[in-house]
Structures are given as C-alpha cells and as structure tokens.
Amino acid sequence: MDEVTSTETSPSSNQEVPNDESPLWQYVTKVELPPGASVKSSGNTYFKCHYCGVIYMGSYSRVKAHLLKIPNKGRGPIPISPFRRQEGSDSTNPVDGKRRKVTVNSPLERAFQNNARHDLDSKIARMFYIGGLPFNFARNPYYRSSYAYAATHSIPGYVPPGYNALRTTLLQKERAHVERLLKPIKDSWLENGVSIVSDEWSDPQRRPLINIMAVSDRGPVFIKAIDGSGEFKDKHYIAEVLKDAIKEIGHEKIVQVITDNANVMKFAGALIECEYPKIFWTPCVVHTLNLALKNICAAKHTEKNEVTYDECSWITRIADDASFIRVFIINHSMRLAMFKEFCPLKLLQVVNTRFALVVVMLKRLKLIKRCLQAMAISDQWASYREDDVGKAQKVKDMILSDLWWDKIDYILEFIAPIYDMLRVADTDKLCLHLVYEMWDSMIEKVKAAIYRHEGLEDDQYSSFWGVVYDILIDRWTKNCTPLHCLAHFLNPKYYSIEWLSENPKRIPPHRDHEISMERSKCLDRYFEDENELTVVKFEFAKFSGGKFPSPDALTDRWVLQPLVWWQYHGSAFPTLQTLALKLLGQPCSSSCAERNWSTYKFIHSLKRNKMALARAEDLVYVHSNLRLLSRRNEEYVNTATKMWDIAGDSWNESDINGGAEILENVALTLDEPELEVIVIGNASTSVTTSESEVQSEAIDVDDDEVGV
C-alpha cells in the first residue's frame, strides 16, 4: 500500500504522555480519523509521525515498529488519497513521497543505533553458524543476559575471556558462585533430610566413574564424580566411596542411600547401615521396574525360566519385529526417504540401556501406524527393488497385519500401569511415601488389563497372568524396604475416608500387618532410647486413630499434600513430625544420577577427552547445578526462555559423533513426562544415538547376575 499523507488535521488534544515503558510517543501525534480514510478503527489509535508526516493506525507496538523500522509488524499507513504530499507543499508528485520513505539515518535511527544493532545481530548469527551452535541456544537465559548486560554497561575496550581464562580461573570462580547459590538448599538438609543417590558409568576413556548426587525437597544437587580407575569395585570400595560422601554432607542429615539393585550395591548398602543405623540403603524403584519389564518383554530361554519363556516369548518376537522395521527403514536411504515423505514424525531411537525401551519403541510405532501403512501400500514402496526385496516384503507384511498391531495394542495395554509408575518414579518427584501404594495399585491394574483381554472373571485362572504376577511380586519383594513402609505409614491420605472408599479392598496402614511390622523395624533403628520409642508409639496411636486437636486436621488428610499436612497440623505429634518432614520429602529412584551421566558425557565427550578429570568435574558441577537451579525459577515456564534446556534442535542430527540430544532427548519420554509432547511430538525433532554412546553407556544388569 502506498504511503500517503492526510489533509491538514489538528492533533488530538488527548496527547499520549511518554513514560519509561513507552518513550516513543513523543515522536508522534495522535490525530482524529481524517476524511476519506478507508480503514475503520476498532479501538486503535491514529497517529502522525513527526519525521515522515504519514498517518498510521495502531497501538504503541505499531509506533515502535514504525520508528525503529521493525519489519513485518503492524499495519501500513492509512489510505487517504492516491498520492502523498509533503506538509506545507502543493506538490502531488508521488516520487516525493518515495524519497521521504527511504530516508537514511534519521535522527531517531541514529539515536537507537539501528545500524549497529543490525551489525551486532549479524555477528552473533555468524558465531552460531561457524560454531555449529544449536538455534535453541538462543533461548538460554545466560546467553540472553550476557548481551543484555553488555548493552546496558559501557565497558570501552572490553575483550571477551579467552581459552585459558574460561577453563581455569573463571571456571573456579563460577564454581564458588554456584556454591553460594546452593547454600540455602544445603542448609535445609538438617531439618528436611536428604538422600544420596549414586550410579556407575564408564567415560569415553573407559575410566570407571561413580556419580554422587544429593536429592531433597529442594531438588537435586550434583556433589561429585569419583574416578575408580585401578580400583577393584567390590562392596568394600563402593561402601567407602559412599561413606566419604556421607561424611562430606553430614550423616545426621541423610535419610537414605539409593543405588541400583546389583548385589555389590546391596552388600555395600548393608555395610553402610551397620555403621550408620539411621541411614537406609534403598534400591532404585525405576531400576527394579525396568528389570521387571525385561523379565516380561525379554524372557530368557533357560531351563529355570522355561515357564516364563513359554508365556512371554511372543512379546519378545513382537519387540524384535518392531526393531527390525525401524532398522530396515533407517539403514536404507530410499526407504527412509519414503518414510519421511509419508510421516511428519521421525523414528525414535533410544540407547538400548534406557528404561522401558520396548515400551517407548512400540508407542512410537503405534503413533505412526497410519503413516507406515500408507507408505507400505504406496507405489514407491512397491516399485523400488534395489535393496533386499525379501526384507522389504517382510516389513510390509508386518505393517499391514491387523493381528500384529493387535498384539502391540495388547502389550501396551497391560504394560501401561508399569510404564506409568516408572514415569512417575523416573523424575525428581518426592515419592518415597507413595511407592508401597503405587506397587499395590499397579499390580491390580495389570491384572485387570490381562483379564479384560482374556475375557476372564476375577476368580478365574490365567497362566499368563500367573507368570506376570510372579515376576512383579518377586521384584516388589526385592525392592520393598522398611523405609518405604514407614513413609507409607506417615502419609495422612491413606487414613482418609475418601481414599479408603475408592477401593473396598483398601485398609488403613495401621491395620496392615506387613506394613506395621516393617514400620516397627524402622522405629527401633531411629529411636534407641526406650523412653523416646514409647513416646513415638503413643503419638503413632493418636495419629493413626485420628485423634487430632483440630477437626480440620481430619478433613485435611485428603485435601492437603502429606508434607503440607505435617507442616500445618503436625505440632500435635512433635516427634513424628520431625520424622515425617524428613521422610515425606525424599525420592525413590536414582534417576537424577542416571541423567547426569548424559550431561557428563556431553561435556566430557570424545571431542574433549584430554580434559583432566578434576576440570571436567568442575565443569559438570557448574553445568548441572546451574541448570537445576534454573529449572526452579518461575521464568523457566513463563518467559521467552521457557524450557530453554530442552533442545528444540539437536546439536548433531547425524549418527556420527552424537551430540547434545543425549543431554535430555534420549531420556525425555521417561525423565520429563510433562515435556514429552514438546520434543518427542515435534516433527522437527529426532533422537538418535551413536555407536560410541551406546558402548559407553552404563549397562543395566539383573541383580541376580552380579556377584560381589
């Protein structure tokens, strides 16, 4: 639309007053809608620019866009006449208007340094391009704040820090800064308790590393990584490493030590419990659930496992078929090109040690089922015969088989309760007090799904359910500890009428014999003094019997979160309150330690494998803790930097060197379930894994197969 001026109009008396948030009003004058204007107002302001004399319609954003020449913002000028004329001139030559339009370096442009802004934008973009930085990095709040700081502070002659400063003095300075940021969190551990979580891994130089983190109701904190090179990692060595961490944090603050279920960890935990009776060793719930899934979905064909194999081998065959389809498409470029043409999503691959691999893979195939079927019946698929035609036909037959897809639906249906529990446990959610009930409910839901599929009544027998039940009960027995039972006992919700009425089989914890016996074991370890133990028993009797000084405490058992209930109503039971505030704020898995290896591997990658271990540890300490701290800010979910560390575009989409996608995306469907749709559901996102990453990933092993 050509720019035109108005006839002579007088400024509106209602002139906008500039302020700190809208300083540009002083460069325009509000006017009434001139005669002949063809655009009707819908509540916007008409304003006349002091520099070009053109009338525009819009809000302050339009004023800003016009004066600063921000492209593609707001509406054009108001059409009043076919030609533009300068104020105070009789000329109707349209060329005059065009000359005014291309005015260069107006006083306003010079005031806002538009040319300098454009040049700086180009230099920053060039840095991204030459350095191979992901565009998602532009959402990093620290990147944005660094340029904002430079823009608001005049520092003549400033030179950015160099190679040596970044890796030495500045790194040490930043670690000290992070320590100061973490101090309030660490100070809360004495009252609220903290859990030590640990995991083992081998770095790209094949050095065995032990990861130590601390988790509380204030979130996870990275503590350190131990190099176990040259050490025989038996129960005594593992126990000493964990004891050193306990001494560093303070044994009086620690509630539990969480590791995987390997026998060496179990015996190391026993040694810790002998020295520190009030610290419990707790097996990771996520690792336990993953082992249960492996027993069901990848049953071993051994003499002792014959019955399980006979009942569950069909699941293994379906999982192998799904893997065959994915590998065939990915490994044949033309087939992959066809897939991309028919499907907006990409085939999802996670490392073979990730939890619930089979479930993640089958869920993705089900999501793209229609795309796969459209591809398989297309002319392109039938006409291309340059690769293995037999395999291509096998893939087509499976994709078009309703029976094959029905089996996938059935697997996902009865596995869903296990997977859902795993998703809850595989986060930093404080759920130690929920574990016992989650196991119980999960097993009931799995049975219901199997019986519904087989068309059986509740009292009928199912051989398949019998095998699945034995696997789940065996894993639950190995996972359940007295600490789980005591935390369950302290959850006010499990005594409420609302919770009990949801299922007629439910009973309050104090009427459950098994829970009561395990609770007593815990109390005997916590309270060695007989008098203190007696006081606790009386408090437990009052608490479980609902004898509260306030009627609100009774109704709030269902309404309030358990931790909040104890903070608000727990003063009536002071000894129990102290215990509850510690136990109800603890995790049930070592997932944060597992995820941190992805971070460690990203920083201490093959590209930087000459980095000294101590320096790499400092870098991981700073990187991990800054990221964790950032996630606790409200800005993380409400501003332009929303979820900035969830990569919207990967550092490397190839499978050659891997990249930062391992930082989050590989584990995203489990580690960050609330963000799954953002990344995994994004058509532009691919999660891939290189061979080197698979080799250096920690191997999940069955606890029955690992010696001391």
XYZ file of C-alpha atoms in Angstrom:
708
model
C 0.000 0.000 0.000
C 1.405 3.402 -0.988
C 2.100 5.793 1.831
C 0.026 8.975 1.794
C -0.345 11.974 3.992
C -3.533 13.379 5.322
C -5.142 16.672 4.633
C -4.376 19.241 7.267
C -5.534 17.934 10.599
C -5.097 19.196 14.056
C -3.552 16.983 16.688
C -5.819 15.354 19.180
C -5.951 17.078 22.478
C -5.646 13.691 24.140
C -1.876 13.526 23.556
C -0.140 10.397 24.976
C 2.403 11.234 27.637
C 5.744 9.384 27.239
C 6.957 7.289 30.152
C 9.703 4.761 30.881
C 7.732 1.959 29.265
C 6.535 3.916 26.218
C 9.088 6.686 25.448
C 8.374 6.825 21.720
C 5.012 8.591 21.991
C 6.899 11.896 21.945
C 7.855 11.311 18.295
C 4.248 11.029 17.045
C 0.996 12.968 17.469
C -2.407 11.370 17.918
C -4.950 12.543 15.329
C -8.616 12.065 14.525
C -9.554 9.838 11.580
C -9.167 12.098 8.510
C -11.886 12.463 5.869
C -11.523 9.914 3.087
C -9.820 7.311 5.209
C -10.876 3.857 4.113
C -9.858 1.974 7.258
C -12.248 1.853 10.163
C -10.948 1.934 13.679
C -11.542 -0.978 16.028
C -10.285 0.765 19.127
C -6.795 1.569 17.820
C -5.127 4.996 17.809
C -4.400 7.060 14.700
C -1.049 8.775 14.930
C 1.060 11.012 12.720
C 4.824 10.553 12.568
C 6.869 13.713 13.219
C 9.571 12.591 10.764
C 7.695 11.347 7.696
C 4.325 13.038 8.234
C 2.432 9.827 7.488
C -0.665 8.807 9.442
C -0.794 5.274 10.795
C -3.249 3.267 12.838
C -2.293 1.012 15.729
C -1.122 0.737 19.315
C 2.210 1.639 20.900
C 3.690 -1.515 19.383
C 2.903 -0.057 15.919
C 4.555 3.226 16.901
C 7.659 1.350 17.976
C 7.682 -0.806 14.851
C 7.405 2.240 12.575
C 10.010 4.399 14.286
C 12.553 1.614 14.729
C 11.786 0.126 11.313
C 10.995 -3.322 12.721
C 9.838 -5.387 9.717
C 6.512 -7.238 9.450
C 4.992 -5.549 12.488
C 1.635 -3.772 12.496
C -0.425 -2.270 9.722
C 0.608 0.031 6.905
C -0.301 3.729 6.596
C -3.890 4.905 6.298
C -5.091 5.134 2.657
C -6.472 8.671 2.272
C -5.535 9.753 -1.223
C -3.681 8.127 -4.105
C -0.708 10.398 -3.689
C 1.478 11.533 -0.844
C 2.345 15.198 -0.378
C 4.655 16.962 1.985
C 3.163 19.219 4.600
C 3.159 22.831 3.538
C 3.697 21.900 -0.122
C 1.334 21.826 -3.091
C 3.310 19.082 -4.818
C 1.390 15.925 -5.682
C 4.344 14.139 -7.235
C 4.400 10.565 -5.868
C 8.155 10.462 -6.293
C 8.461 12.986 -3.470
C 6.757 10.552 -1.125
C 9.071 7.727 -2.086
C 12.085 9.912 -1.468
C 10.787 10.632 2.025
C 10.206 6.908 2.637
C 13.815 5.863 2.049
C 15.339 8.465 4.300
C 18.592 7.012 5.710
C 19.961 7.550 9.186
C 17.198 9.709 10.533
C 17.836 11.301 13.932
C 15.682 8.619 15.550
C 17.587 5.815 13.813
C 20.863 7.317 14.925
C 19.528 7.650 18.476
C 18.646 3.963 18.588
C 21.788 2.892 16.678
C 19.841 0.735 14.252
C 22.831 0.097 12.026
C 24.912 -1.026 14.993
C 22.081 -3.302 16.099
C 21.895 -4.928 12.683
C 25.657 -5.398 12.579
C 25.664 -6.985 16.033
C 22.838 -9.323 15.013
C 24.903 -10.439 12.031
C 27.984 -11.067 14.157
C 26.031 -13.109 16.702
C 24.381 -15.123 13.941
C 27.782 -15.712 12.355
C 29.042 -17.055 15.690
C 26.170 -19.558 15.731
C 26.812 -20.650 12.167
C 30.567 -21.077 12.365
C 30.468 -22.700 15.800
C 27.689 -25.137 14.936
C 25.633 -23.893 17.901
C 22.006 -25.044 18.012
C 19.478 -22.299 17.359
C 17.796 -23.408 20.583
C 20.797 -21.965 22.427
C 19.357 -18.505 21.697
C 16.716 -19.293 24.347
C 19.366 -19.834 27.012
C 18.782 -17.207 29.725
C 22.514 -16.876 30.412
C 23.196 -16.164 26.739
C 20.484 -13.515 26.708
C 21.519 -11.916 29.996
C 25.169 -11.647 28.947
C 24.295 -9.480 25.922
C 21.734 -7.524 27.924
C 24.422 -6.735 30.494
C 26.851 -5.615 27.794
C 24.181 -3.402 26.231
C 23.414 -1.573 29.479
C 27.011 -1.092 30.658
C 29.589 0.974 28.861
C 32.851 -1.015 29.004
C 35.252 0.555 26.484
C 37.948 -1.800 25.245
C 36.317 -4.906 26.700
C 37.655 -8.183 25.301
C 35.733 -11.451 25.959
C 37.548 -14.041 28.101
C 39.933 -16.307 26.283
C 40.570 -20.052 26.201
C 42.695 -20.293 29.333
C 40.554 -17.983 31.461
C 37.378 -19.901 30.620
C 38.827 -23.254 31.602
C 40.743 -22.148 34.724
C 40.144 -19.008 36.776
C 36.631 -18.244 35.539
C 35.579 -21.860 35.968
C 36.789 -21.847 39.566
C 35.109 -18.508 40.184
C 31.824 -19.805 38.799
C 32.030 -22.940 40.930
C 32.361 -20.733 44.015
C 29.369 -18.715 42.801
C 27.323 -21.892 42.384
C 28.307 -22.983 45.886
C 26.865 -19.745 47.243
C 23.643 -20.321 45.305
C 23.361 -23.840 46.701
C 23.999 -22.864 50.324
C 20.309 -22.251 51.222
C 19.440 -25.673 49.809
C 22.193 -27.419 51.734
C 21.242 -25.573 54.911
C 17.739 -27.073 54.699
C 19.027 -30.640 54.722
C 19.407 -30.817 58.501
C 15.690 -30.276 59.099
C 14.195 -31.712 55.925
C 16.624 -34.553 55.265
C 18.455 -35.505 52.083
C 19.056 -38.655 50.034
C 22.348 -39.683 48.447
C 21.860 -41.219 45.009
C 24.650 -42.935 43.132
C 25.260 -44.616 39.802
C 28.253 -46.099 37.962
C 29.407 -45.369 34.437
C 32.478 -45.554 32.184
C 33.615 -42.401 30.390
C 34.945 -42.249 26.794
C 38.433 -43.056 28.065
C 36.975 -46.193 29.697
C 37.579 -44.833 33.192
C 35.047 -46.199 35.676
C 33.258 -43.309 37.356
C 30.888 -43.187 40.313
C 28.372 -40.356 40.297
C 27.222 -38.880 43.617
C 24.217 -36.570 43.916
C 22.053 -35.315 46.785
C 18.281 -35.009 46.471
C 15.828 -33.325 48.834
C 12.534 -31.476 48.673
C 14.519 -28.500 47.341
C 15.676 -30.515 44.308
C 18.788 -32.456 43.227
C 22.341 -31.200 43.695
C 25.401 -32.638 41.970
C 28.074 -33.476 44.545
C 30.970 -35.145 42.726
C 32.154 -37.884 40.404
C 34.733 -40.415 41.628
C 37.325 -41.937 39.281
C 37.542 -45.631 40.110
C 40.468 -46.418 37.793
C 42.735 -49.117 39.186
C 40.277 -49.989 41.936
C 38.552 -53.318 42.450
C 34.981 -52.192 42.807
C 33.767 -54.660 45.393
C 31.342 -53.971 48.228
C 34.078 -52.521 50.438
C 35.264 -49.988 47.849
C 31.707 -48.893 46.982
C 30.866 -48.580 50.677
C 33.932 -46.390 51.319
C 33.034 -44.084 48.437
C 29.513 -43.669 49.773
C 30.766 -43.208 53.351
C 33.043 -40.382 52.176
C 30.006 -38.671 50.641
C 28.066 -39.218 53.871
C 30.841 -37.584 55.891
C 31.043 -34.677 53.451
C 27.315 -33.972 53.732
C 26.844 -34.985 57.377
C 25.377 -38.323 58.463
C 22.734 -36.642 60.637
C 21.171 -35.077 57.518
C 20.939 -38.221 55.404
C 17.804 -40.380 55.249
C 18.790 -42.979 52.661
C 21.322 -44.021 50.031
C 19.767 -45.018 46.693
C 21.651 -47.184 44.180
C 20.775 -49.780 41.564
C 19.906 -53.345 42.549
C 23.206 -55.074 41.800
C 24.352 -57.406 44.563
C 27.553 -55.426 45.065
C 25.431 -52.354 45.802
C 23.156 -54.316 48.095
C 26.074 -55.553 50.202
C 27.708 -52.110 50.194
C 24.399 -50.744 51.474
C 24.418 -53.302 54.270
C 27.885 -52.126 55.346
C 26.654 -48.534 55.454
C 23.620 -49.493 57.528
C 25.888 -51.276 60.029
C 27.940 -48.128 60.569
C 25.037 -45.680 60.313
C 21.875 -47.417 61.643
C 19.674 -44.395 60.884
C 20.666 -44.356 57.203
C 18.870 -46.874 54.992
C 20.031 -48.429 51.738
C 17.180 -48.270 49.215
C 17.190 -49.949 45.790
C 16.165 -47.723 42.901
C 12.479 -48.229 42.087
C 12.992 -47.339 38.426
C 15.752 -49.902 38.047
C 13.518 -52.503 39.711
C 10.634 -51.744 37.349
C 12.947 -51.888 34.365
C 14.154 -55.321 35.443
C 10.532 -56.434 35.742
C 9.859 -55.200 32.209
C 12.937 -57.028 30.951
C 11.766 -60.240 32.612
C 8.385 -59.889 30.898
C 9.377 -58.441 27.497
C 12.721 -60.193 27.027
C 12.317 -63.519 28.818
C 15.429 -65.689 28.709
C 15.208 -69.192 27.293
C 16.827 -71.157 30.112
C 15.887 -74.315 31.923
C 14.895 -72.448 35.091
C 12.911 -69.922 33.085
C 11.064 -72.328 30.809
C 7.541 -71.494 32.015
C 8.097 -67.749 31.807
C 9.622 -68.081 28.335
C 6.688 -70.124 27.063
C 4.204 -67.487 28.225
C 6.156 -64.325 27.317
C 8.251 -65.183 24.242
C 5.570 -63.765 21.921
C 6.250 -60.327 23.406
C 9.942 -60.670 22.578
C 9.099 -61.594 18.994
C 6.862 -58.518 18.590
C 9.612 -56.290 20.027
C 12.158 -57.847 17.661
C 9.814 -57.258 14.728
C 9.403 -53.614 15.694
C 13.158 -53.200 15.918
C 13.533 -54.923 12.538
C 11.138 -52.436 10.920
C 12.970 -49.443 12.384
C 16.427 -50.704 11.433
C 15.366 -51.638 7.897
C 13.924 -48.200 7.202
C 16.805 -46.285 8.770
C 19.537 -48.331 7.077
C 18.125 -47.942 3.554
C 18.248 -44.375 2.332
C 15.474 -44.709 -0.234
C 13.143 -46.382 2.253
C 13.974 -43.655 4.768
C 13.188 -41.004 2.147
C 9.805 -42.669 1.549
C 9.135 -42.734 5.274
C 9.900 -39.033 5.603
C 7.525 -38.302 2.745
C 4.630 -40.075 4.449
C 5.339 -39.347 8.106
C 5.939 -35.950 9.773
C 7.482 -37.629 12.826
C 10.834 -39.335 12.901
C 11.595 -42.849 14.015
C 12.506 -42.659 17.679
C 15.605 -44.443 18.897
C 16.897 -44.516 22.448
C 20.004 -46.167 23.744
C 19.492 -49.830 24.480
C 20.097 -49.325 28.186
C 17.333 -46.799 28.691
C 14.458 -47.806 30.888
C 11.355 -49.234 29.177
C 12.997 -49.297 25.747
C 10.427 -51.720 24.365
C 7.521 -49.576 25.532
C 8.968 -46.376 24.069
C 9.627 -48.077 20.729
C 6.178 -49.665 20.462
C 4.426 -46.447 21.499
C 6.170 -44.579 18.705
C 5.277 -47.241 16.114
C 1.644 -47.124 17.185
C 1.687 -43.335 16.879
C 2.882 -43.524 13.266
C 0.872 -46.629 12.320
C -1.216 -44.941 9.605
C 1.866 -43.322 8.078
C 3.681 -46.661 7.948
C 0.700 -48.368 6.330
C 0.312 -45.606 3.747
C 3.991 -45.956 2.914
C 3.807 -49.763 2.639
C 0.925 -49.701 0.107
C 2.379 -46.843 -1.940
C 3.663 -47.209 -5.495
C 7.089 -46.006 -4.369
C 7.474 -48.906 -1.931
C 6.368 -51.497 -4.492
C 8.450 -50.132 -7.372
C 11.749 -49.775 -5.544
C 13.690 -53.052 -5.715
C 17.310 -52.043 -5.245
C 17.577 -53.299 -1.644
C 16.677 -56.641 -0.066
C 13.263 -57.351 -1.579
C 12.586 -60.182 0.855
C 13.124 -57.991 3.888
C 11.068 -55.219 2.318
C 8.180 -57.653 1.840
C 8.518 -58.857 5.444
C 8.322 -55.277 6.687
C 5.281 -54.635 4.510
C 3.512 -57.775 5.714
C 4.018 -56.847 9.369
C 2.931 -53.247 8.879
C -0.276 -54.345 7.129
C -1.072 -57.153 9.571
C -4.011 -56.327 11.863
C -3.074 -59.242 14.106
C 0.433 -57.828 14.567
C -0.935 -54.417 15.535
C -3.470 -56.044 17.885
C -0.605 -57.677 19.743
C 1.150 -54.319 20.064
C -2.058 -52.793 21.455
C -2.329 -55.620 23.990
C 1.298 -55.249 25.103
C 0.909 -51.516 25.588
C -2.389 -52.010 27.415
C -1.183 -54.376 30.121
C 2.289 -52.782 30.344
C 0.783 -49.291 30.742
C 0.417 -49.434 34.564
C 4.074 -50.465 34.929
C 5.152 -47.790 32.485
C 3.055 -45.118 34.210
C 4.569 -45.954 37.582
C 8.024 -45.898 36.025
C 7.347 -42.444 34.576
C 6.377 -41.101 37.992
C 9.379 -42.652 39.711
C 11.831 -41.672 36.960
C 11.658 -37.998 37.859
C 12.786 -35.922 40.822
C 9.280 -36.205 42.280
C 9.246 -36.757 46.037
C 7.516 -40.109 46.155
C 9.188 -42.335 48.744
C 5.884 -42.325 50.656
C 3.947 -43.328 47.518
C 5.995 -46.367 46.475
C 4.170 -49.020 48.507
C 0.753 -47.940 47.266
C 1.976 -47.499 43.683
C 3.238 -51.096 43.604
C -0.032 -52.401 45.009
C -2.228 -50.410 42.603
C -0.009 -51.146 39.620
C -0.258 -54.919 40.088
C -4.040 -54.722 40.352
C -4.256 -52.679 37.150
C -2.011 -55.091 35.222
C -4.235 -57.995 36.282
C -7.367 -56.104 35.256
C -5.937 -55.412 31.780
C -4.936 -59.046 31.210
C -8.240 -60.461 32.474
C -10.197 -57.969 30.392
C -8.293 -59.044 27.262
C -8.726 -62.747 28.011
C -12.377 -62.318 28.971
C -11.936 -63.873 32.425
C -13.685 -63.250 35.700
C -11.672 -62.142 38.709
C -11.699 -65.597 40.329
C -10.659 -67.488 37.182
C -7.128 -68.641 36.395
C -4.836 -67.169 33.747
C -1.491 -68.838 33.107
C -0.097 -65.674 31.532
C -1.176 -63.546 34.495
C 0.334 -66.129 36.849
C 3.747 -65.651 35.238
C 3.480 -61.849 35.159
C 2.283 -61.792 38.777
C 5.225 -63.883 39.956
C 7.660 -61.526 38.201
C 6.104 -58.412 39.695
C 5.826 -59.839 43.220
C 9.435 -61.044 43.091
C 10.618 -57.589 42.077
C 8.422 -55.866 44.635
C 9.776 -58.094 47.400
C 13.344 -57.198 46.460
C 12.511 -53.507 46.213
C 10.367 -53.011 49.301
C 12.237 -51.810 52.396
C 11.178 -50.863 55.945
C 11.704 -47.222 54.966
C 9.056 -47.487 52.232
C 6.613 -48.902 54.784
C 7.320 -46.232 57.389
C 6.911 -43.455 54.802
C 3.650 -45.066 53.658
C 2.517 -45.198 57.293
C 3.163 -41.455 57.707
C 1.019 -40.433 54.722
C -2.192 -38.902 56.185
C -4.086 -39.513 52.934
C -4.072 -43.279 53.450
C -6.218 -42.886 56.587
C -8.868 -40.689 54.955
C -12.386 -41.909 54.212
C -12.068 -40.654 50.630
C -9.027 -42.799 49.866
C -10.347 -45.904 51.617
C -13.708 -45.707 49.843
C -12.097 -45.725 46.381
C -11.421 -49.459 46.693
C -13.220 -51.832 49.090
C -10.029 -53.871 49.473
C -8.125 -50.963 50.978
C -7.351 -50.766 54.676
C -5.563 -48.029 56.652
C -1.826 -48.638 57.181
C -2.084 -49.341 60.922
C -4.372 -52.308 60.172
C -1.956 -53.819 57.636
C 0.190 -56.397 59.444
C 3.089 -56.361 56.961
C 3.355 -52.571 56.957
C 3.110 -52.434 60.737
C 5.917 -54.968 61.193
C 8.248 -53.129 58.791
C 7.375 -49.810 60.411
C 8.427 -51.189 63.799
C 11.817 -52.203 62.373
C 12.396 -48.613 61.272
C 11.346 -47.113 64.591
C 13.667 -49.443 66.501
C 16.589 -48.115 64.438
C 15.579 -44.472 64.715
C 14.893 -44.474 68.457
C 17.390 -46.437 70.517
C 16.200 -44.864 73.769
C 13.252 -46.773 75.221
C 11.587 -43.650 76.567
C 11.700 -41.929 73.153
C 10.368 -45.062 71.492
C 7.459 -45.185 73.931
C 6.598 -41.553 73.191
C 6.627 -42.296 69.460
C 4.333 -45.281 69.918
C 1.772 -43.120 71.735
C 1.996 -40.465 69.033
C 1.508 -43.105 66.354
C -1.558 -44.404 68.126
C -3.106 -40.919 68.257
C -2.163 -40.124 64.647
C -3.473 -43.388 63.151
C -6.602 -43.193 65.283
C -7.437 -39.695 64.044
C -7.237 -38.094 67.497
C -6.415 -34.544 66.438
C -6.852 -31.338 68.447
C -8.421 -29.653 65.415
C -11.273 -31.053 63.286
C -9.609 -29.505 60.240
C -6.719 -31.934 60.629
C -9.140 -34.797 59.986
C -10.593 -33.380 56.765
C -7.241 -32.042 55.573
C -5.819 -35.564 55.425
C -7.404 -35.883 51.989
C -7.172 -32.249 50.911
C -3.572 -31.308 51.687
C -0.344 -32.760 50.382
C 1.210 -35.052 53.017
C 4.196 -32.798 53.628
C 1.970 -29.742 53.935
C -0.335 -31.571 56.355
C 2.555 -32.373 58.682
C 3.884 -28.837 58.480
C 0.476 -27.400 59.365
C -1.021 -29.965 61.757
C 1.976 -31.994 62.879
C 2.795 -29.988 66.003
C 0.383 -32.241 67.928
C 2.854 -35.090 67.332
C 6.268 -33.372 67.596
C 8.477 -36.467 67.423
C 6.580 -37.929 64.491
C 6.513 -34.527 62.819
C 10.314 -34.359 62.820
C 10.447 -37.802 61.238
C 7.684 -37.100 58.724
C 9.242 -33.858 57.484
C 12.348 -35.836 56.546
C 10.757 -38.933 55.036
C 7.985 -37.283 53.016
C 10.470 -35.113 51.130
C 12.605 -37.908 49.652
C 12.825 -39.500 46.173
C 12.545 -43.197 45.372
C 14.993 -43.547 42.485
C 18.490 -42.655 41.346
C 17.223 -41.226 38.044
C 18.815 -37.816 38.557
C 22.215 -39.534 38.823
C 21.427 -41.569 35.724
C 20.514 -38.426 33.792
C 23.610 -36.625 34.985
C 25.783 -39.105 33.117
C 24.217 -37.810 29.944
C 25.335 -34.332 30.986
C 28.768 -35.590 31.984
C 29.164 -37.416 28.695
C 28.183 -34.306 26.750
C 30.825 -32.163 28.430
C 33.486 -34.835 28.779
C 32.935 -36.166 25.274
C 35.329 -37.732 22.816
C 35.982 -34.263 21.414
C 37.329 -33.138 24.784
C 38.688 -36.407 26.145
C 42.030 -34.834 27.010
C 40.367 -32.765 29.699
C 41.637 -33.531 33.188
C 39.102 -35.323 35.355
C 39.123 -32.611 38.058
C 38.410 -29.896 35.491
C 35.704 -31.992 33.883
C 34.145 -32.497 37.304
C 34.133 -28.733 37.928
C 32.527 -28.192 34.556
C 29.859 -30.814 35.239
C 29.299 -29.376 38.718
C 28.722 -25.885 37.348
C 26.762 -27.014 34.295
C 24.475 -29.412 36.160
C 23.758 -27.258 39.175
C 23.139 -24.070 37.185
C 20.702 -25.960 35.003
C 18.955 -27.497 38.004
C 18.751 -24.127 39.725
C 17.351 -22.528 36.588
C 14.542 -25.070 36.452
C 13.293 -23.991 39.850
C 12.675 -20.408 38.709
C 9.248 -19.277 37.607
C 10.822 -17.840 34.449
C 11.593 -21.397 33.325
C 7.937 -21.960 32.428
C 6.582 -18.440 31.901
C 9.016 -16.369 29.817
C 10.832 -16.307 26.485
C 13.410 -18.701 27.942
C 10.732 -21.301 28.722
C 12.264 -24.778 28.999
C 15.440 -23.440 27.447
C 17.497 -26.564 28.186
C 15.134 -28.908 26.350
C 16.776 -28.847 22.950
C 14.396 -27.819 20.217
C 17.011 -28.676 17.623
C 19.803 -31.136 18.210
C 23.474 -30.254 18.024
C 24.052 -33.052 15.556
C 21.319 -34.811 13.640
C 23.799 -37.351 12.287
C 24.725 -40.582 14.000
C 28.462 -39.964 13.677
C 29.556 -38.114 16.754
C 26.431 -37.917 18.846
C 25.627 -34.615 20.476
C 23.643 -32.704 22.992
C 20.469 -34.628 22.213
C 21.788 -37.135 24.740
C 21.592 -34.355 27.310
C 17.804 -34.569 27.506
C 16.038 -36.007 24.498
C 17.192 -39.598 24.820
C 15.562 -39.873 28.225
C 12.812 -37.349 27.704
C 9.803 -39.649 27.478
C 10.639 -41.001 30.906
C 12.645 -38.315 32.657
C 10.433 -35.367 31.774
C 6.964 -36.761 31.014
C 5.294 -33.345 31.150
C 7.586 -32.186 28.332
C 7.235 -35.231 26.103
C 4.868 -33.589 23.664
C 7.184 -30.590 23.245
C 10.150 -32.515 21.926
C 9.152 -36.070 21.082
C 5.952 -34.878 19.480
C 7.744 -32.214 17.458
C 8.041 -33.170 13.846
C 11.394 -31.460 13.572
C 12.988 -33.414 16.387
C 14.940 -36.610 16.049
C 16.533 -38.585 18.828
C 19.466 -40.634 17.667
C 22.319 -42.429 19.298
C 25.811 -43.102 18.054
C 27.649 -46.375 18.480
C 30.192 -44.784 20.801
C 27.429 -43.540 23.084
C 25.869 -46.970 23.316
C 29.232 -48.512 24.157
C 29.989 -46.007 26.886
C 26.521 -46.080 28.447
C 26.201 -47.891 31.758
C 24.903 -51.429 31.311
C 21.760 -52.339 33.194
C 22.254 -55.803 34.623
C 19.999 -58.110 36.534
C 20.729 -58.099 40.218
C 20.732 -61.897 40.169
C 23.672 -61.948 37.753
C 26.121 -59.677 39.520
C 28.484 -61.019 42.126
C 30.176 -59.243 44.965
